[in-house]
CSV table of C-alpha atoms in Angstrom, one decimal:
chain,number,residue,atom,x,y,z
A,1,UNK,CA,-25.8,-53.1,-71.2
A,2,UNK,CA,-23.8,-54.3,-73.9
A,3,UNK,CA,-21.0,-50.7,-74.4
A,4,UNK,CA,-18.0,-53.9,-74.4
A,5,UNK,CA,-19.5,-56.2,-76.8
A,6,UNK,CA,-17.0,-57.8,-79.2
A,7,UNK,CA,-14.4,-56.8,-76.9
A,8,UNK,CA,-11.7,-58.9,-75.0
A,9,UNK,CA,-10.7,-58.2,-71.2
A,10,UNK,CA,-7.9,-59.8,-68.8
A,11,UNK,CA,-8.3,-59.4,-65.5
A,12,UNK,CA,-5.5,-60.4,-63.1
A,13,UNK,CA,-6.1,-61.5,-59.8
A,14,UNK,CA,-9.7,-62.3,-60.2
A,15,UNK,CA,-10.5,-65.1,-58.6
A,16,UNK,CA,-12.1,-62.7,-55.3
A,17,UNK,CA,-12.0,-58.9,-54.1
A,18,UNK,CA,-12.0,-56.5,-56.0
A,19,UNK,CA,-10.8,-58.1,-59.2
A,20,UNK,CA,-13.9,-60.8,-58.9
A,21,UNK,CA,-16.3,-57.7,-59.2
A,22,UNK,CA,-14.1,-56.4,-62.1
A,23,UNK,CA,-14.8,-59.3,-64.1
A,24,UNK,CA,-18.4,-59.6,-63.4
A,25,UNK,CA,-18.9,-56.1,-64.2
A,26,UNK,CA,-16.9,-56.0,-67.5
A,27,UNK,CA,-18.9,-59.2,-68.4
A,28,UNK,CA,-22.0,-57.8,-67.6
A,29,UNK,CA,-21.4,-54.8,-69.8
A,30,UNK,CA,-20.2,-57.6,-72.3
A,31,UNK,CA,-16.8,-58.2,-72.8
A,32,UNK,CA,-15.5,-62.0,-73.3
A,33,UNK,CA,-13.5,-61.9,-70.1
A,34,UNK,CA,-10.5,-63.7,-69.0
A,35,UNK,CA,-10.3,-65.1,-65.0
A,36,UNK,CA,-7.0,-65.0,-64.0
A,37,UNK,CA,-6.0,-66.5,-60.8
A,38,UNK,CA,-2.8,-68.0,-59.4
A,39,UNK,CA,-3.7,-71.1,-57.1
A,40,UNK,CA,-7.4,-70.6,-56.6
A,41,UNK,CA,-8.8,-72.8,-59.0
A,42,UNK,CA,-12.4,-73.4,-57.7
A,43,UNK,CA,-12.7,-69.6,-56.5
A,44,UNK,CA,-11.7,-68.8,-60.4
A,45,UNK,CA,-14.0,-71.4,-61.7
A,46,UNK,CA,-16.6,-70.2,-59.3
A,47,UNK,CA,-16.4,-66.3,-60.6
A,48,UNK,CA,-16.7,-68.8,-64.3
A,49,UNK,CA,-19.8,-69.7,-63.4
A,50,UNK,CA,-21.4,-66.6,-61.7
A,51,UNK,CA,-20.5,-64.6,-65.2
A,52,UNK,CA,-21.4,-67.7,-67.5
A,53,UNK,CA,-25.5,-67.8,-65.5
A,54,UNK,CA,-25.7,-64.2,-65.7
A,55,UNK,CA,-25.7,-65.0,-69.6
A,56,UNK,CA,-21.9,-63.5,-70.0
A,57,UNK,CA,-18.2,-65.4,-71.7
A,58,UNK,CA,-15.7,-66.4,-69.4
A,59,UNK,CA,-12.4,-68.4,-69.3
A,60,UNK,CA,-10.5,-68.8,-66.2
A,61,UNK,CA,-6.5,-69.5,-66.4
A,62,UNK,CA,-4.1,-69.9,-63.9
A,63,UNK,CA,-1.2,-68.2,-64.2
A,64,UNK,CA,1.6,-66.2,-61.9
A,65,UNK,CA,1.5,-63.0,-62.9
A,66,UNK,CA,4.4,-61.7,-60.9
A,67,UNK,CA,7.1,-62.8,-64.0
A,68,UNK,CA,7.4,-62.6,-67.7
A,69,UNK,CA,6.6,-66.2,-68.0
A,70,UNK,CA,3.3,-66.2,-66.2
A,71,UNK,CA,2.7,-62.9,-67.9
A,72,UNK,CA,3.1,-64.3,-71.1
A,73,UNK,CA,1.0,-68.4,-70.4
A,74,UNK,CA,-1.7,-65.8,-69.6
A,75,UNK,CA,-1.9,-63.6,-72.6
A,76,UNK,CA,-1.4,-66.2,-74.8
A,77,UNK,CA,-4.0,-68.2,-73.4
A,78,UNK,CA,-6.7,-65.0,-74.2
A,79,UNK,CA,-5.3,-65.1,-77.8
A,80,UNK,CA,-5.8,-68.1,-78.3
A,81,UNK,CA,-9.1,-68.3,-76.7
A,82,UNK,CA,-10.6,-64.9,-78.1
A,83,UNK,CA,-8.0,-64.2,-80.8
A,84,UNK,CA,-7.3,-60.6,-79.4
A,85,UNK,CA,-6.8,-58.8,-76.1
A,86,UNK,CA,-8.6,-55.2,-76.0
A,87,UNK,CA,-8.4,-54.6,-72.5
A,88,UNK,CA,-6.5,-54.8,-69.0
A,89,UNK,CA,-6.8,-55.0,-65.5
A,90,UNK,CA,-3.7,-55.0,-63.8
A,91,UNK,CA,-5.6,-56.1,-60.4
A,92,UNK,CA,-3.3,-58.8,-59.0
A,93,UNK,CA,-2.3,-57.9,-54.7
A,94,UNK,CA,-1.3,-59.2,-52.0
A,95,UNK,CA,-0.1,-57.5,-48.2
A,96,UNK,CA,2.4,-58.1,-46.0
A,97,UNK,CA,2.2,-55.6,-43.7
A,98,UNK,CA,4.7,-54.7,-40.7
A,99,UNK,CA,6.6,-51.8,-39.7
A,100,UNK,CA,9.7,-51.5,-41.7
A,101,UNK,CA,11.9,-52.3,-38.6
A,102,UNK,CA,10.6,-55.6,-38.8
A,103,UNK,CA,9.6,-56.1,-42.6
A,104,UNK,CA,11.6,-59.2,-44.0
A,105,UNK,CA,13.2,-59.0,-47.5
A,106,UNK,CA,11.2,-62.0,-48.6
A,107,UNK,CA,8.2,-59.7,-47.5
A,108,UNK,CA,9.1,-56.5,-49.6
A,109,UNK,CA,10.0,-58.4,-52.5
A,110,UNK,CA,6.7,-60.7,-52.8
A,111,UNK,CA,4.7,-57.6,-52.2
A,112,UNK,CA,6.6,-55.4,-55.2
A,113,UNK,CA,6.4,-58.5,-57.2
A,114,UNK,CA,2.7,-59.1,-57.2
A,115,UNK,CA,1.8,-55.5,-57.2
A,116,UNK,CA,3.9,-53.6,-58.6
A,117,UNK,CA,6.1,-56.0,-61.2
A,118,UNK,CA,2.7,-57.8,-62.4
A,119,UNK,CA,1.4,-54.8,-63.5
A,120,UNK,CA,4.6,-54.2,-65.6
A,121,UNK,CA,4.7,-58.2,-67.0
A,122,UNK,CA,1.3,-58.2,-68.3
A,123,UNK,CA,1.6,-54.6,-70.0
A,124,UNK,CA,4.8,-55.9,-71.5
A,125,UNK,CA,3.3,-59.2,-73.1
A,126,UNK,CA,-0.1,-57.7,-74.3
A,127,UNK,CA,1.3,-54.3,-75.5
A,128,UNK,CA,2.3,-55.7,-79.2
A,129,UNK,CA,-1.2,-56.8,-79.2
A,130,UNK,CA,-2.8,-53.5,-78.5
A,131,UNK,CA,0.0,-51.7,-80.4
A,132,UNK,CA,-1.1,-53.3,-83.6
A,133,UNK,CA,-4.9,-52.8,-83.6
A,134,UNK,CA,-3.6,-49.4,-82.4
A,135,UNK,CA,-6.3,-49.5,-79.5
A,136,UNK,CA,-6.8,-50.9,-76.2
A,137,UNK,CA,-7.2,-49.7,-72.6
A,138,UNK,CA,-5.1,-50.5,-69.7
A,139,UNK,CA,-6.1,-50.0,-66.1
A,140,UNK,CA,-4.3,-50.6,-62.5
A,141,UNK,CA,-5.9,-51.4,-59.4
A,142,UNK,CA,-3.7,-48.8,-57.3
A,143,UNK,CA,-4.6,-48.0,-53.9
A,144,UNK,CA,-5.3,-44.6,-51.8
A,145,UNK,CA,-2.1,-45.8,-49.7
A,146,UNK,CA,-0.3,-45.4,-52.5
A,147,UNK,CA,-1.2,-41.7,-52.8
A,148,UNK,CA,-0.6,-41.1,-48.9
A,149,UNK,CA,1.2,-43.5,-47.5
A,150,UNK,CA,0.4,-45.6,-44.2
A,151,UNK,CA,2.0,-46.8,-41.5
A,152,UNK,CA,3.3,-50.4,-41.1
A,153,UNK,CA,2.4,-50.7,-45.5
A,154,UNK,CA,5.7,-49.2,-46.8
A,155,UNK,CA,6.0,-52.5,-48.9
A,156,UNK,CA,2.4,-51.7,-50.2
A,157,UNK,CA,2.4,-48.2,-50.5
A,158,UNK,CA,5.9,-48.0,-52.4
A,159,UNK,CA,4.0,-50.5,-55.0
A,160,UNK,CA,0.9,-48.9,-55.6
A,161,UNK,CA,2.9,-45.3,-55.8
A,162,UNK,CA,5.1,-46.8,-58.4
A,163,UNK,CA,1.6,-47.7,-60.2
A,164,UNK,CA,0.8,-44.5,-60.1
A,165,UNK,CA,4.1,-43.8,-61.9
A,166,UNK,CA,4.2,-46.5,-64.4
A,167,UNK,CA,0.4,-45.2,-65.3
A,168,UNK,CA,1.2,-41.7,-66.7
A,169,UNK,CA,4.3,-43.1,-68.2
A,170,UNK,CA,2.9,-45.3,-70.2
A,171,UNK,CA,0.0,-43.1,-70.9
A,172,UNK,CA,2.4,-40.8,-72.6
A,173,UNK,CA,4.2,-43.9,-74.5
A,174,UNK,CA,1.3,-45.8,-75.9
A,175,UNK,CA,-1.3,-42.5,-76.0
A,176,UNK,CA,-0.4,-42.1,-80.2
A,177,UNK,CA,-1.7,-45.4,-80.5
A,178,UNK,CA,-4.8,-45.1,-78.9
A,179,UNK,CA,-3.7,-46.8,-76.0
A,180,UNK,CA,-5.3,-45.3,-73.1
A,181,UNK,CA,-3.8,-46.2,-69.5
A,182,UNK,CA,-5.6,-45.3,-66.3
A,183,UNK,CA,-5.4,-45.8,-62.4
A,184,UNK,CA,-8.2,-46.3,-59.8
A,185,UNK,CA,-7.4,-46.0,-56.4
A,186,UNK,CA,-9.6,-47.7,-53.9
A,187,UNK,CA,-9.8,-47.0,-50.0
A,188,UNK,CA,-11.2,-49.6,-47.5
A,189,UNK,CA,-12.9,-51.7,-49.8
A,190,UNK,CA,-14.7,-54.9,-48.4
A,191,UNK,CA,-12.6,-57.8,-49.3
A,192,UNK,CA,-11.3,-61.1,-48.0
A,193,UNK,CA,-8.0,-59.0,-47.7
A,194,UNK,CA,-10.0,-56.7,-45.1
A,195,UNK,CA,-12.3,-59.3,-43.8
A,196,UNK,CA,-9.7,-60.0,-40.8
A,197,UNK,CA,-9.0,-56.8,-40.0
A,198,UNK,CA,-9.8,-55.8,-36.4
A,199,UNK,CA,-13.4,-54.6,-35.2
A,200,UNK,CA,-11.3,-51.6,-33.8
A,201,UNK,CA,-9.3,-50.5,-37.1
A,202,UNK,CA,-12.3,-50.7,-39.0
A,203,UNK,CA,-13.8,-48.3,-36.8
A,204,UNK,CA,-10.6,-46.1,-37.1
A,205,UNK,CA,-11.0,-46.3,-40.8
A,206,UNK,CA,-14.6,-45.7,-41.0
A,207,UNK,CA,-14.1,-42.5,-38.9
A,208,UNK,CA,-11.4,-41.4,-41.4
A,209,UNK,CA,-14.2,-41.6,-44.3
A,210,UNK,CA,-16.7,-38.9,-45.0
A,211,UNK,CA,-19.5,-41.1,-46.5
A,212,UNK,CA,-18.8,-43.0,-43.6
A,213,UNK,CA,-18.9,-46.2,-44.7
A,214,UNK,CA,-16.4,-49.1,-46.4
A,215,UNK,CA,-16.9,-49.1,-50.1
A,216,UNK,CA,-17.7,-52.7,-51.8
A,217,UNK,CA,-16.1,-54.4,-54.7
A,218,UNK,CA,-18.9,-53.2,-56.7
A,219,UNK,CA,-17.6,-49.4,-56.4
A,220,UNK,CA,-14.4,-50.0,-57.8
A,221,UNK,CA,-16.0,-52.4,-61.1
A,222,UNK,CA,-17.9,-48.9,-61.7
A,223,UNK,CA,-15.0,-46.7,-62.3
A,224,UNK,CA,-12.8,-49.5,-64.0
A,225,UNK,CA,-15.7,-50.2,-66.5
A,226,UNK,CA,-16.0,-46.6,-67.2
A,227,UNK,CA,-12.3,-46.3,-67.9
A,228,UNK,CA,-12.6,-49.1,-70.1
A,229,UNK,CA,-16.1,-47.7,-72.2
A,230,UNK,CA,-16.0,-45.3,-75.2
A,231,UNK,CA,-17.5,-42.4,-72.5
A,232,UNK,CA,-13.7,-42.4,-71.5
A,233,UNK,CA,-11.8,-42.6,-74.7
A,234,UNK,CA,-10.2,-39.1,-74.9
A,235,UNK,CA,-9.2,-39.8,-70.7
A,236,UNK,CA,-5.5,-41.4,-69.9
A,237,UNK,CA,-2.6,-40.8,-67.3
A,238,UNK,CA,-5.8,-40.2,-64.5
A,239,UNK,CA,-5.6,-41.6,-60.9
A,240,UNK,CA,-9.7,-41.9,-59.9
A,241,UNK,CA,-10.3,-41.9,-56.3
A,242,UNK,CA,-12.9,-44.6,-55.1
A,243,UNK,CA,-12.7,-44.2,-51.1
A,244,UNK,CA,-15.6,-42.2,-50.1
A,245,UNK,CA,-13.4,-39.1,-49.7
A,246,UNK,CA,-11.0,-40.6,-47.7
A,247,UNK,CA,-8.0,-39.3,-49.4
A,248,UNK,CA,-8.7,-35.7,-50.5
């Protein structure tokens, strides 16, 4: 499958989860894809190496996402690697959940910062980019929490909403350019970031899912690579659902 040949992909936070099978996936469909990570250097080098033996292009470069600064080492980096950015995934996440009652400030900050102000960084230092090849396709790694809320995640959930926001308002900015800008919202997705949760609130959450099951990395490539292929050019300002029914 080749539907991304030629093209150029950033993908924050890609050094495991969700943004790890993002990469492969966009790779696979062949775009030249850039790793990002932010202190995982052998996990970034690893996901490197899984793309480059599958016969795919990939540079990994480490860079904080959460200001203008890191924004900008990373998309610079691409340019100068690739010459041109033509896609990206605003994946980068952390949690720190707690009930609000007990939620530091430090704790609400780092959280909006990585997930919420990322997103906004990156958009800022690629847009001119897109903006003058008047195409390119921009898509956030939101989160079903962010449609309904969830206890003890207000710090989460307030980020991934504000996604949600920042997607159909740029959608309506950059759409006469040919700059689409898309969501996916992922339920309980296997990920190192899930990997410690309890046996018991797995259970809760598998009982809360009507395919009954958690969905895998792989799941949530799908729908960002079909946001990202020419099937979906005439599609932007959409939030896509990938949670096995979870949220409807």
């Amino acid at each position: 499958m080749s539907e991304l040949a030629g093209q150029v992909a950033i993908v924050t936070g890609s050094s495991r989860g969700i943004g790890r099978a993002v990469a492969s996936e966009l790779a696979r469909r062949g775009a030249q894809v850039v790793v990002n990570y932010r202190s995982r250097a052998d996990a970034a080098a690893g996901v490197v190496a899984e793309i480059e033996k599958a016969g795919g292009v990939a540079y990994a470069v480490q860079a904080d996402v959460s200001t203008m600064d890191g924004a900008k080492t990373l998309v610079d980096a691409a340019l100068a690697a690739y010459g041109t950015v033509d896609i990206l995934v605003n994946n980068a996440g952390i949690a720190r959940d707690n009930l609000l009652m007990r939620l530091g400030e430090a704790d609400w900050d780092a959280v909006l910062d990585t997930n919420l102000k990322s997103a906004y960084c990156c958009i800022k230092a690629v847009q001119r980019t897109m903006l003058r090849k008047r195409s390119g396709r921009i898509v956030q790694i939101g989160s079903v929490v962010g449609l309904r809320g969830n206890a003890g995640q207000a710090n989460y959930a307030a980020a991934k909403a504000g996604l949600v926001g920042l997607t159909k308002s740029l959608a309506r900015e950059l759409g006469s350019r040919n700059i689409t800008v898309n969501l996916v919202a992922p339920g309980y997705i296997e990920t190192d970031m899930t990997a410690d949760l309890a046996e018991s609130l797995v259970e809760a959450a598998r009982a809360q899912i009507p395919l009954g099951r958690l969905g895998q990395g792989e799941d949530v490539a799908a729908a960002v690579a079909y946001f990202c292929s020419p099937a979906a050019a005439y599609v932007t300002g959409q939030v896509l659902c990938v949670d096995g029914g979870m949220a409807m």
